[in-house]
Short mmCIF file of C-alpha atoms and ligand atoms in Angstrom, two decimals:
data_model
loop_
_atom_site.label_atom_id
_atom_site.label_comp_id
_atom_site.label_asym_id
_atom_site.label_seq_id
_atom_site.Cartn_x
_atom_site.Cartn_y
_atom_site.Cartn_z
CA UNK A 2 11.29 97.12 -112.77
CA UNK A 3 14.31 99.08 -113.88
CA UNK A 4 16.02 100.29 -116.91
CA UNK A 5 19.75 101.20 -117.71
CA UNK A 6 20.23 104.77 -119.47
CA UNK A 7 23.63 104.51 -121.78
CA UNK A 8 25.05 107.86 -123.65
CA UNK A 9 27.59 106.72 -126.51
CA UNK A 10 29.44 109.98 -127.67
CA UNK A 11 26.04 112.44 -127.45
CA UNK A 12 25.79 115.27 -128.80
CA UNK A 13 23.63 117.94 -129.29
CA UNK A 14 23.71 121.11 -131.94
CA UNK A 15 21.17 123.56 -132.36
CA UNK A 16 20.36 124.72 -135.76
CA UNK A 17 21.57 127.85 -134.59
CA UNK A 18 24.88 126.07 -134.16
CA UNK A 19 24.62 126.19 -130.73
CA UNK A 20 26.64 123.19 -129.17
CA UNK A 21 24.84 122.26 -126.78
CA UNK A 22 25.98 118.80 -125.53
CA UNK A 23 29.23 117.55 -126.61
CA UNK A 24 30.40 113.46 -127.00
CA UNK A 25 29.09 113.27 -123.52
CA UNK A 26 29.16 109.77 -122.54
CA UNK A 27 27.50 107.99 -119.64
CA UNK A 28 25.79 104.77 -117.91
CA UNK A 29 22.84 105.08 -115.39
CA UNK A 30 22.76 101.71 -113.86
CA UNK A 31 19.91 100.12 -113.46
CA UNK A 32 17.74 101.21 -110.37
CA UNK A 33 20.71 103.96 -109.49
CA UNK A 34 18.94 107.99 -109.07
CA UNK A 35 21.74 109.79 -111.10
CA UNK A 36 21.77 113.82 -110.44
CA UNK A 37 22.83 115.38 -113.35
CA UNK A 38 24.96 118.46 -111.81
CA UNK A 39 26.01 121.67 -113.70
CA UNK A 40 25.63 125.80 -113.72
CA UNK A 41 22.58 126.85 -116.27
CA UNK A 42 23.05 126.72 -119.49
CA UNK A 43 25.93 123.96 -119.65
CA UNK A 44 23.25 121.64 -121.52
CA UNK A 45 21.38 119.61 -118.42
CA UNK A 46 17.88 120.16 -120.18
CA UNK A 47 18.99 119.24 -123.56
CA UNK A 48 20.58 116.08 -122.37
CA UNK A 49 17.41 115.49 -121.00
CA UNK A 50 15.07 115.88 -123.37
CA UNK A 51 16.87 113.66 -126.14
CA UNK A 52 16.39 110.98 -123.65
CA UNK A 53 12.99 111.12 -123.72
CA UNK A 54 12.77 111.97 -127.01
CA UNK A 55 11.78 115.34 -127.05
CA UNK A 56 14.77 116.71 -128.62
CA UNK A 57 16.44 115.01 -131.55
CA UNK A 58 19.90 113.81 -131.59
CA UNK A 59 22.53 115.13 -133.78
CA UNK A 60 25.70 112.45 -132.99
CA UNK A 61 26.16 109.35 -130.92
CA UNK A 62 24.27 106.70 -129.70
CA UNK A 63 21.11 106.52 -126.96
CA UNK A 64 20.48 102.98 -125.33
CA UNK A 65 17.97 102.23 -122.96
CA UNK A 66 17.91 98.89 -121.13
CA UNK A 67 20.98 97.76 -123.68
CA UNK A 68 18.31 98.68 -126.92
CA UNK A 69 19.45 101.67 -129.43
CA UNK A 70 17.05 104.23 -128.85
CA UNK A 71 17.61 107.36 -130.56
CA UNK A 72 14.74 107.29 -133.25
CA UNK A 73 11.81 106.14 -130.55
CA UNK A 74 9.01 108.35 -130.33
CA UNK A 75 8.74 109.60 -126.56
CA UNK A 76 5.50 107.49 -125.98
CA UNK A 77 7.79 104.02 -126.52
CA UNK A 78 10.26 104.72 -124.50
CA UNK A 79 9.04 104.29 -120.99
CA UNK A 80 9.70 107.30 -119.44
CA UNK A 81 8.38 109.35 -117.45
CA UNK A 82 9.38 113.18 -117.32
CA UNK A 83 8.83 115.37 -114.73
CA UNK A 84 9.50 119.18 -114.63
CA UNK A 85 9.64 122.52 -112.55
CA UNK A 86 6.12 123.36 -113.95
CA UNK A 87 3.71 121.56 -113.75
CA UNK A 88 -0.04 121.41 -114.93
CA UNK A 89 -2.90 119.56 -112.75
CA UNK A 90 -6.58 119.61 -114.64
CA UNK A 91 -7.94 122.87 -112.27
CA UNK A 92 -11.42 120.92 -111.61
CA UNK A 93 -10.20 117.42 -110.79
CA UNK A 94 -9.99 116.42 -107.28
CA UNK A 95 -6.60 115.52 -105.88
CA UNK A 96 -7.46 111.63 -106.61
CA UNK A 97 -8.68 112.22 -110.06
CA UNK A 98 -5.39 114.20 -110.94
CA UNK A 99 -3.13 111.26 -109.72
CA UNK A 100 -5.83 108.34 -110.97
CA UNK A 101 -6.26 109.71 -114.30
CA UNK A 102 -3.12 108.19 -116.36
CA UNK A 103 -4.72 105.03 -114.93
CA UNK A 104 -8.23 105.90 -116.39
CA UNK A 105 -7.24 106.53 -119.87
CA UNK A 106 -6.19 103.09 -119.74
CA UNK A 107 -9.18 102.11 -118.64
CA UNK A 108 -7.96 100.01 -115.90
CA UNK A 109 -10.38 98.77 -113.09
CA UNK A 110 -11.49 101.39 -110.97
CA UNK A 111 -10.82 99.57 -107.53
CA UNK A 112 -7.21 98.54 -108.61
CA UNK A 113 -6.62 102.47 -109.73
CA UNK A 114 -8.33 103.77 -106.08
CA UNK A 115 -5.75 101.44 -104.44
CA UNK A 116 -2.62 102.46 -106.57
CA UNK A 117 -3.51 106.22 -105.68
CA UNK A 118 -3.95 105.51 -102.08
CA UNK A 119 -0.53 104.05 -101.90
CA UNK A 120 1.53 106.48 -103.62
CA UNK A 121 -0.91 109.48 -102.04
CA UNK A 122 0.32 108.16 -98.96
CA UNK A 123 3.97 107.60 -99.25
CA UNK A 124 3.59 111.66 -100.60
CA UNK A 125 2.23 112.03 -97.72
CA UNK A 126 -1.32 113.51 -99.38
CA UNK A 127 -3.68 110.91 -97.97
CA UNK A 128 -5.62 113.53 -96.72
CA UNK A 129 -6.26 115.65 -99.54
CA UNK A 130 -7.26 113.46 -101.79
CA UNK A 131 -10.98 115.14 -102.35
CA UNK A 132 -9.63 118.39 -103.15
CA UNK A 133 -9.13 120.41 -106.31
CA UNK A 134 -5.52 122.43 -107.03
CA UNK A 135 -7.33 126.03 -105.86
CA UNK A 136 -7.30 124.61 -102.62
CA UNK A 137 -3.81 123.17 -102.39
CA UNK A 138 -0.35 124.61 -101.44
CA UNK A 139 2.66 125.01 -103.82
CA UNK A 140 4.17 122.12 -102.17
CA UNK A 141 1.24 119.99 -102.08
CA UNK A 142 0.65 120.75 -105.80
CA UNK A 143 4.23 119.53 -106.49
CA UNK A 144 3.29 116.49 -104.43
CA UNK A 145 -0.26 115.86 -106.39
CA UNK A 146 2.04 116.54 -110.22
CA UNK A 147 4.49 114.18 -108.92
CA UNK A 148 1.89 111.24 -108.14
CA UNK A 149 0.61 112.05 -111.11
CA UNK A 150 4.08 110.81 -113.02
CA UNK A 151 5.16 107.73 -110.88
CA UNK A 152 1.43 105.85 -110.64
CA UNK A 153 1.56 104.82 -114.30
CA UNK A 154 4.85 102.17 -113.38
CA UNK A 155 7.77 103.34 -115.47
CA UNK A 156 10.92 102.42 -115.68
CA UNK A 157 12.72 105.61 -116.02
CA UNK A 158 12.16 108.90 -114.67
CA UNK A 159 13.33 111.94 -115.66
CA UNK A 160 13.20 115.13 -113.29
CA UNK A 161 14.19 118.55 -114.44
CA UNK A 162 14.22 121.18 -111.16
CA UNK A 163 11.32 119.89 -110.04
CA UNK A 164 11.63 121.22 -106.92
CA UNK A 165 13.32 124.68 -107.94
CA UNK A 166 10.05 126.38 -107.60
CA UNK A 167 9.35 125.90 -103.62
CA UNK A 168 11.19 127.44 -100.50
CA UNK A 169 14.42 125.80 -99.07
CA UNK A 170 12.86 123.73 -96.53
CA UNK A 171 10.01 122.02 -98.41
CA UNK A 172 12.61 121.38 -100.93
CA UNK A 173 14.43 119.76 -98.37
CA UNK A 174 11.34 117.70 -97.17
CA UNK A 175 9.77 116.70 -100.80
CA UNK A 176 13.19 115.38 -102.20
CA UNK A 177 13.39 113.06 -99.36
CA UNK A 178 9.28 111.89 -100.44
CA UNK A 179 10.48 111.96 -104.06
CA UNK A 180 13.30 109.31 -103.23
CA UNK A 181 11.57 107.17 -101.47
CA UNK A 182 9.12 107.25 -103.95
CA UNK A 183 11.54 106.51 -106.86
CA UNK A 184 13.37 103.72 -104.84
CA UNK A 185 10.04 102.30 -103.90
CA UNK A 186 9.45 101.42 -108.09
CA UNK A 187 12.76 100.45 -108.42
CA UNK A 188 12.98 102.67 -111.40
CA UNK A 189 16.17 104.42 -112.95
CA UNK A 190 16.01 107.81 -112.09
CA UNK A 191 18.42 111.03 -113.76
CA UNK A 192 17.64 113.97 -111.98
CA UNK A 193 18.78 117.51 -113.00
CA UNK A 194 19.91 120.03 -110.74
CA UNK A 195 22.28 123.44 -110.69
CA UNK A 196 22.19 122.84 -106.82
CA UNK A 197 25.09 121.17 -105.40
CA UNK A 198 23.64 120.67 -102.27
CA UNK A 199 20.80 119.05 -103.43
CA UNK A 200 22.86 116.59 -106.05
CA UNK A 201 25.07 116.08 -103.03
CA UNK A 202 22.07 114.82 -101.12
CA UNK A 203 19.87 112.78 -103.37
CA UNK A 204 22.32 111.43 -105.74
CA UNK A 205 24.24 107.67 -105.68
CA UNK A 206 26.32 109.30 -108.09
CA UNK A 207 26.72 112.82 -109.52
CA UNK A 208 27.71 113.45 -112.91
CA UNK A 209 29.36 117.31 -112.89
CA UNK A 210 28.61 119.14 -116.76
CA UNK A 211 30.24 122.32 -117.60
CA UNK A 212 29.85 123.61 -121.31
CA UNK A 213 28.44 120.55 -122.95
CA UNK A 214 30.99 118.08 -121.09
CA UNK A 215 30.93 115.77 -118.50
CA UNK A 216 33.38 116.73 -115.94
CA UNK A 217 33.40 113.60 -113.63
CA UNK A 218 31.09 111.46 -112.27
CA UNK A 219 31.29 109.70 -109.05
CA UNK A 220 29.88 109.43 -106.00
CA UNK A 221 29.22 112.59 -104.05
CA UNK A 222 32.17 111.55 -101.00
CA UNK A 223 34.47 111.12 -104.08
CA UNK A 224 33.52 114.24 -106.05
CA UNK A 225 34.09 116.12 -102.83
CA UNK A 226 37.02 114.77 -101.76
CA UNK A 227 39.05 113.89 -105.14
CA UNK A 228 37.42 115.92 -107.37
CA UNK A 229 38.63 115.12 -111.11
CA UNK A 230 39.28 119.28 -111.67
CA UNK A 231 39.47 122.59 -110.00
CA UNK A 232 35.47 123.35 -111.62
CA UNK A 233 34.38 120.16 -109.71
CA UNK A 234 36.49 121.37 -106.76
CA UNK A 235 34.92 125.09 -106.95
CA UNK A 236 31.18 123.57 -107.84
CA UNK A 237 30.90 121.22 -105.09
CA UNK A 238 30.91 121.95 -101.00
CA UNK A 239 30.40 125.18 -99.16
CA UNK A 240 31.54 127.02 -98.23
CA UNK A 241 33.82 126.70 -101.65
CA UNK A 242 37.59 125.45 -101.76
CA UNK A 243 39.87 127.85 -101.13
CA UNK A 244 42.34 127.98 -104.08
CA UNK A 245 45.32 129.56 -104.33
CA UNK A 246 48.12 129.96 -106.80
CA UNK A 247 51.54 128.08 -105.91
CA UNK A 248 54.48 126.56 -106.74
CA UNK A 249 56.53 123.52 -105.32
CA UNK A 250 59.89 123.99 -104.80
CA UNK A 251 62.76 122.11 -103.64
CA UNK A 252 65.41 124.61 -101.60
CA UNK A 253 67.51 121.35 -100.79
CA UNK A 254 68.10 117.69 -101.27
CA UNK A 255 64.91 115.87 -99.63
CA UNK A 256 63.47 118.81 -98.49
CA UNK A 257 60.07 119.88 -101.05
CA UNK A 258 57.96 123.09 -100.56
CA UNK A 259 54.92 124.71 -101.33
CA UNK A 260 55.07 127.95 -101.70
CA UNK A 261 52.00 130.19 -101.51
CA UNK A 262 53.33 133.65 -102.08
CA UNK A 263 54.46 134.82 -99.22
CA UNK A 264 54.04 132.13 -96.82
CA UNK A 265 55.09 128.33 -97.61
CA UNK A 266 54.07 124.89 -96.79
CA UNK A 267 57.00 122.05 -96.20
CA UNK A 268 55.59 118.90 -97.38
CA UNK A 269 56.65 116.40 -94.50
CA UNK A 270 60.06 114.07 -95.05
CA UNK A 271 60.07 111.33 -95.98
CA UNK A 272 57.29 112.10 -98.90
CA UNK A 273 54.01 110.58 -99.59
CA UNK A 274 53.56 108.65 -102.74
CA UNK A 275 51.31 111.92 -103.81
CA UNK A 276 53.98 114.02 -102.57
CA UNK A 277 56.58 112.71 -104.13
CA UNK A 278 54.97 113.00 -107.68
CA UNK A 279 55.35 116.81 -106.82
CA UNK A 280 58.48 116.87 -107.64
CA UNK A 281 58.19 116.73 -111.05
CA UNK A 282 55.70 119.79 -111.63
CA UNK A 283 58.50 121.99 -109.75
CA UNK A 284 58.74 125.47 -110.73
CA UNK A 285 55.07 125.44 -112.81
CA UNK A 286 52.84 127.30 -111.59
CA UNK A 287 50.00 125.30 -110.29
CA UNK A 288 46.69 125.78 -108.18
CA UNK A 289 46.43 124.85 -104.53
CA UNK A 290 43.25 123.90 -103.45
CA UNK A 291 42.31 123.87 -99.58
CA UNK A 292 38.95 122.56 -98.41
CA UNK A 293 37.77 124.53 -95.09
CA UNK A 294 38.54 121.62 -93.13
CA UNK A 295 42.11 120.97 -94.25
CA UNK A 296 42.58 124.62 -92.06
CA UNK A 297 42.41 124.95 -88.03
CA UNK A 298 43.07 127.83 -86.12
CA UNK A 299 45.68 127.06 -83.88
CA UNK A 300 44.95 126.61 -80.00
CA UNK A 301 46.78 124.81 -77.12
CA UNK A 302 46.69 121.31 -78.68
CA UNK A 303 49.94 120.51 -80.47
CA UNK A 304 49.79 120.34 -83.77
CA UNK A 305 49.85 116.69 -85.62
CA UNK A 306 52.97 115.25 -87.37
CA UNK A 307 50.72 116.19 -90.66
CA UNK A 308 49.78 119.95 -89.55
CA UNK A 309 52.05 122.96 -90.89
CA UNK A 310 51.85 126.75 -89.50
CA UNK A 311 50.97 129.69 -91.34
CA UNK A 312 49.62 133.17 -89.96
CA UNK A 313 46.30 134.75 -91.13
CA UNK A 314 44.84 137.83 -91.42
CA UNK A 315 41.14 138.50 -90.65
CA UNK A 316 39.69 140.32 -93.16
CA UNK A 317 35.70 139.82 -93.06
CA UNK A 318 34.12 137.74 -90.62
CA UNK A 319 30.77 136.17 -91.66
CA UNK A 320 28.69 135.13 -89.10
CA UNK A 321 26.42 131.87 -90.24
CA UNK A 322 24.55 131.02 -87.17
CA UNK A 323 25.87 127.26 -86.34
CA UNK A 324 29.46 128.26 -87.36
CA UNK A 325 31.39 131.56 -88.72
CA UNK A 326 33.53 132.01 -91.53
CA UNK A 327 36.46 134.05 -91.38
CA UNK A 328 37.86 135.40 -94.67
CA UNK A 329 41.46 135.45 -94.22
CA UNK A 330 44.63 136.95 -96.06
CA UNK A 331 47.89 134.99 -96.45
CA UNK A 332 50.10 137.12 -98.65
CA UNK A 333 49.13 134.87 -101.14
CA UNK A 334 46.83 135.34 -104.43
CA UNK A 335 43.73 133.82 -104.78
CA UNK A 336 43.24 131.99 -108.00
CA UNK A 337 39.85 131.44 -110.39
CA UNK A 338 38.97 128.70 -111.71
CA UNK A 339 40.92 127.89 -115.57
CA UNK A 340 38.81 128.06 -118.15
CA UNK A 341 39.18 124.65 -119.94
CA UNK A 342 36.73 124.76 -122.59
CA UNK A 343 37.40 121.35 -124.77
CA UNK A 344 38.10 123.16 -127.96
CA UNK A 345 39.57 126.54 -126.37
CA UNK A 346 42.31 127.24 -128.51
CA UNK A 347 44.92 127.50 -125.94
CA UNK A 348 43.87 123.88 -125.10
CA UNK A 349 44.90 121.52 -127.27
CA UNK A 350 44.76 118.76 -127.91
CA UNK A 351 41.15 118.55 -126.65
CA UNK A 352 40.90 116.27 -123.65
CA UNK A 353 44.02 115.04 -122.42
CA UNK A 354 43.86 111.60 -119.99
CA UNK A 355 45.51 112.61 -117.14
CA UNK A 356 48.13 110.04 -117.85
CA UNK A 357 49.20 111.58 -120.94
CA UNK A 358 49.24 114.45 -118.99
CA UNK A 359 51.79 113.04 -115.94
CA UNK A 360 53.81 111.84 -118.81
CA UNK A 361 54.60 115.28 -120.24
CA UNK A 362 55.25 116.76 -117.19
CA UNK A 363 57.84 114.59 -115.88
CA UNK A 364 58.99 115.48 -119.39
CA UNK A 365 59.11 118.80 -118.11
CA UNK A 366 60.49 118.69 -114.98
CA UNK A 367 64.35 118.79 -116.53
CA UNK A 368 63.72 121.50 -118.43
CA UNK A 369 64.60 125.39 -116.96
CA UNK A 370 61.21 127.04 -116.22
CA UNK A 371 62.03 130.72 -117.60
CA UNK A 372 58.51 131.91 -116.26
CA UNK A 373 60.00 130.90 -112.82
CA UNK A 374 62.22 134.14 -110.67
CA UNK A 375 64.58 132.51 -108.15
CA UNK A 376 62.93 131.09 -105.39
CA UNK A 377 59.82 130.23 -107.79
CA UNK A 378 57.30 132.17 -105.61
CA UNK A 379 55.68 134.42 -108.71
CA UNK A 380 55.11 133.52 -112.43
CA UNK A 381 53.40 136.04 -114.65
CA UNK A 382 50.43 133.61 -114.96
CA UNK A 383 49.73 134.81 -111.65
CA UNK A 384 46.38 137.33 -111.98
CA UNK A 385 46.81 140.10 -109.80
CA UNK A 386 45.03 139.55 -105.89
CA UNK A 387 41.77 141.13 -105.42
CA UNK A 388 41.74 143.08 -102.66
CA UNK A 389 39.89 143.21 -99.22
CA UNK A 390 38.36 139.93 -99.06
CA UNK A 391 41.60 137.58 -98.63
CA UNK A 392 42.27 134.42 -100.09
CA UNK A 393 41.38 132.03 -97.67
CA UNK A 394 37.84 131.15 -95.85
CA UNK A 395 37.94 129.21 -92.90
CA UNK A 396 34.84 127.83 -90.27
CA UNK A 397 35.44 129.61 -86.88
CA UNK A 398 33.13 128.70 -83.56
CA UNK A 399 29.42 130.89 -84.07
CA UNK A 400 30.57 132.73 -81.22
CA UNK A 401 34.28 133.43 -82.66
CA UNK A 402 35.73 137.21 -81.29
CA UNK A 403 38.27 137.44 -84.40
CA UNK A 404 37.82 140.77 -86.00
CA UNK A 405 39.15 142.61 -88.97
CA UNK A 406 42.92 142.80 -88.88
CA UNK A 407 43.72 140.45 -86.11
CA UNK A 408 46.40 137.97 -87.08
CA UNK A 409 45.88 134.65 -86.45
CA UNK A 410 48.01 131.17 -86.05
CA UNK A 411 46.62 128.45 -88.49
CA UNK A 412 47.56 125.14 -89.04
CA UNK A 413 47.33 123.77 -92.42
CA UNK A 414 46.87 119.73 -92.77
CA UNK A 415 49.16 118.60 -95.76
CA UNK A 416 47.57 115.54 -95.72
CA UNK A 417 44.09 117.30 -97.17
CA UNK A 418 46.10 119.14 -100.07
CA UNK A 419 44.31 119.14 -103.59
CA UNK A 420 46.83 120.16 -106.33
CA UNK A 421 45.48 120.92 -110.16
CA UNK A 422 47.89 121.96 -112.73
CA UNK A 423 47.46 125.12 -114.62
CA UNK A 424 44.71 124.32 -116.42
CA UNK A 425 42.86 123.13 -113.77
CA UNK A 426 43.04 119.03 -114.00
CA UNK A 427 43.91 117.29 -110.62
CA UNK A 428 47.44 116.41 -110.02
CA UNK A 429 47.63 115.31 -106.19
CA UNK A 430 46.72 112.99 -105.03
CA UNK A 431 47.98 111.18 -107.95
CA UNK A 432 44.61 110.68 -110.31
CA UNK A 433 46.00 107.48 -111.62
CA UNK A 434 45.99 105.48 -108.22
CA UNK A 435 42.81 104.04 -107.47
CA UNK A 436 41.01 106.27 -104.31
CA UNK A 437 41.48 105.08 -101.26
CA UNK A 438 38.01 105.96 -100.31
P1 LIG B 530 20.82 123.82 -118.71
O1 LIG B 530 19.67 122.87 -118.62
O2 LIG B 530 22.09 123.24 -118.18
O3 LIG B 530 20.53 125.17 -118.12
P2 LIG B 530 20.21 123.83 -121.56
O4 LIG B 530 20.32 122.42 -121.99
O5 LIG B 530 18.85 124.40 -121.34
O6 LIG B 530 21.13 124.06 -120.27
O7 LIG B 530 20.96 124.73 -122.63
C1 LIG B 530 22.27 124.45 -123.10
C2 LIG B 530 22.68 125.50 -124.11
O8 LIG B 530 21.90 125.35 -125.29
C3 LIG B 530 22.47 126.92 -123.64
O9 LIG B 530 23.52 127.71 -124.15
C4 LIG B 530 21.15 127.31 -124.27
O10 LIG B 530 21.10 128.69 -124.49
C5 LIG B 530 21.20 126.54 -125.56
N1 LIG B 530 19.86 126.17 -126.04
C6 LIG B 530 18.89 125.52 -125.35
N2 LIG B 530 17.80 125.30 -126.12
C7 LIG B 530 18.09 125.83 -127.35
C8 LIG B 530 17.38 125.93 -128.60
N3 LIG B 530 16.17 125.41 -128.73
N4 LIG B 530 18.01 126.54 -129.62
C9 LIG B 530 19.26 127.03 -129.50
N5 LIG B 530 19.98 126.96 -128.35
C10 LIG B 530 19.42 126.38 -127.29
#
């Protein structure tokens, strides 16, 4: 049993004129558990609830399993929803609570005993089957609510937080239940989450929403590692990207640069493909973004063909238990994420492809940049650093001695560099290539 979810152009706007979800469009496959990814408020629920039907649509087209489905009541859709909250009948036993979609249907009372049994034991509630809610945990609740949804067979499910309500490491536990649960039906499964943790765990793919829009979606070893935009960069892994403001520059034939404010980063000769397409955003200014990982503090070993030096200085370290993070400044300034609402009005036109966006800046790249001093190391667009906490975080051993002002040798691999123009959207490696991943 299984179902495909597809979003033509949705869009959602509240009477209040709130625009909720914008010409998002989107395919669950069949059978795939899709986590729906994005800080509160960027329109999760609402996408949500006008799939099953609890929210009307105001533009675009919902199909489930290939059918047009935007004017079905909720009961004909075959869905079930499951939220945060969740209400169990206070003076049925655990069994009645998960048996009773089953009895309203009147079906036969050994064939619903069995079905419960089952799913009460892959939730691993076998043995609290004779007991009422009052006498349950939190968890164990969560686990009764959620038997409650999957016994009656359906082919989509839709979860909202349903786990945001219990501590860290039941969350942990149930999501792994709730999976095997869901892949046990063979149902499609969307799943809504502002945790990127938890997307990055459960989901076969994770479809990033900020303000109404789908960022990206893709699977959570591509999000991470070519992430479409600097918000997708920022949103997903911890401890966060490290991004900084830059420019490339080129101080002789063959020879390309990044420069980082006071310290720069030669880009090995001869260039990379990705490198190479660096060229032609010389002299913008542009955000460099460097995963915790693309940075090693530098010891005995050598460093590879791919590893460039820069110095560090400690300013916080943060001590994590398994590992410690040092907070490090670089003479460089730390940069925030662009805000690239679609219809901002310094953003125009509204969504660029990223081709159309390659194209105009190799238009550029013969053109003086006036914004750029000699040397091309500051452009106003530069915010001013914030100071004391340094621009870069790196992972350090738990038992690290660094302390607060200590300089330190890093070694930065070029190979792991994740460049985003101004506004944000990727430009290295080139977005147009097909990932190598
Ligand atoms: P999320 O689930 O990502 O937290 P929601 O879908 O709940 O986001 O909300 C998206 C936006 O729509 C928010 O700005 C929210 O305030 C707004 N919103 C949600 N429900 C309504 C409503 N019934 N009327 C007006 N605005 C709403």
């Amino acid at each position: 049993m299984g179902s495909t979810i597809t979003l033509h152009d949705l869009a959602k706007t509240y009477p209040n004129g709130q625009k909720a979800v914008r010409q998002l469009s989107l395919t669950v496959d069949d059978g795939e558990f899709l986590v729906l990814l994005g800080p509160s408020g960027c329109g999760k629920s609402t996408l949500l609830r006008m799939i099953a039907g609890l929210e009307t649509i105001s533009a675009g087209e919902l199909h489930l399993d290939g059918r047009i489905a935007n004017d079905l009541q909720p009961s004909e859709r075959d869905i079930a929803m499951i939220f945060q909250s969740f209400a169990l009948y206070p003076t049925m036993t655990t069994a009645q609570n998960i048996g009773f979609p089953l009895a309203v249907q009147k079906q036969d009372h050994a064939q619903v005993t069995a079905q419960v049994h089952s799913i009460a034991q892959t939730l691993g509630i076998d043995h609290l089957l004779n007991r009422i809610p009052s006498q349950l945990s939190g968890g164990e609740r969560q686990r009764v609510a959620m038997g409650r949804a999957v016994v009656r067979r359906r082919s989509v499910f839709l979860m909202d937080e349903p786990l945001s309500s219990l501590d860290t490491r039941l969350r942990a536990r149930l999501r792994t239940e709730m999976l095997a649960v869901t892949r046990s039906t063979g149902a499609t499964t969307l799943y809504v989450t502002h945790d990127q943790a938890e997307a990055m765990a459960l989901g076969d793919r994770v479809a990033v929403m900020r303000d109404g829009t789908l960022q990206q979606v893709d699977t959570p070893r591509n999000l991470y590692a070519l992430p479409a935009n600097a918000f997708v960069a920022s949103f997903v892994g911890t401890p966060r990207i490290n991004l900084l403001h830059g420019t490339v520059f080129a101080p002789a034939a063959g020879v390309l640069a990044l420069n980082l404010g006071a310290q720069k980063l030669t880009l090995s000769y001869p260039l990379t493909h990705d490198h190479q397409m660096l060229r032609i955003v010389q002299g913008q200014p542009l955000l460099v973004g460097l995963r915790p990982e693309a940075i090693r503090i530098a010891d005995k070993a050598h460093a590879t063909a791919s590893e460039r030096a820069m110095t560090g200085v400690v300013e916080h370290t943060e001590f994590q238990g398994h590992e410690a993070l040092l907070h490090l400044s670089l003479g460089g300034q730390r940069a925030d994420v662009p805000n690239a609402l679609p219809d901002h009005p310094t953003h125009s036109p509204a969504r660029r492809t990223v081709t159309e966006l390659l194209r105009k800046l190799r238009h550029h790249t013969g053109l003086p940049d006036r914004r750029t001093p000699p040397g091309g190391t500051q452009t106003p667009a530069q915010a001013p650093a914030r100071k004391g906490i340094g621009e870069l975080v790196i992972r350090d051993e738990p038992g690290t001695t660094h302390r607060r002002g200590q300089h330190i040798p890093l070694l930065i691999d070029i190979r792991n560099l994740l460049i985003f123009d101004e506004r944000g959207e990727r430009i290295s490696p080139d977005p147009t290539r097909t990932p190598q991943l």
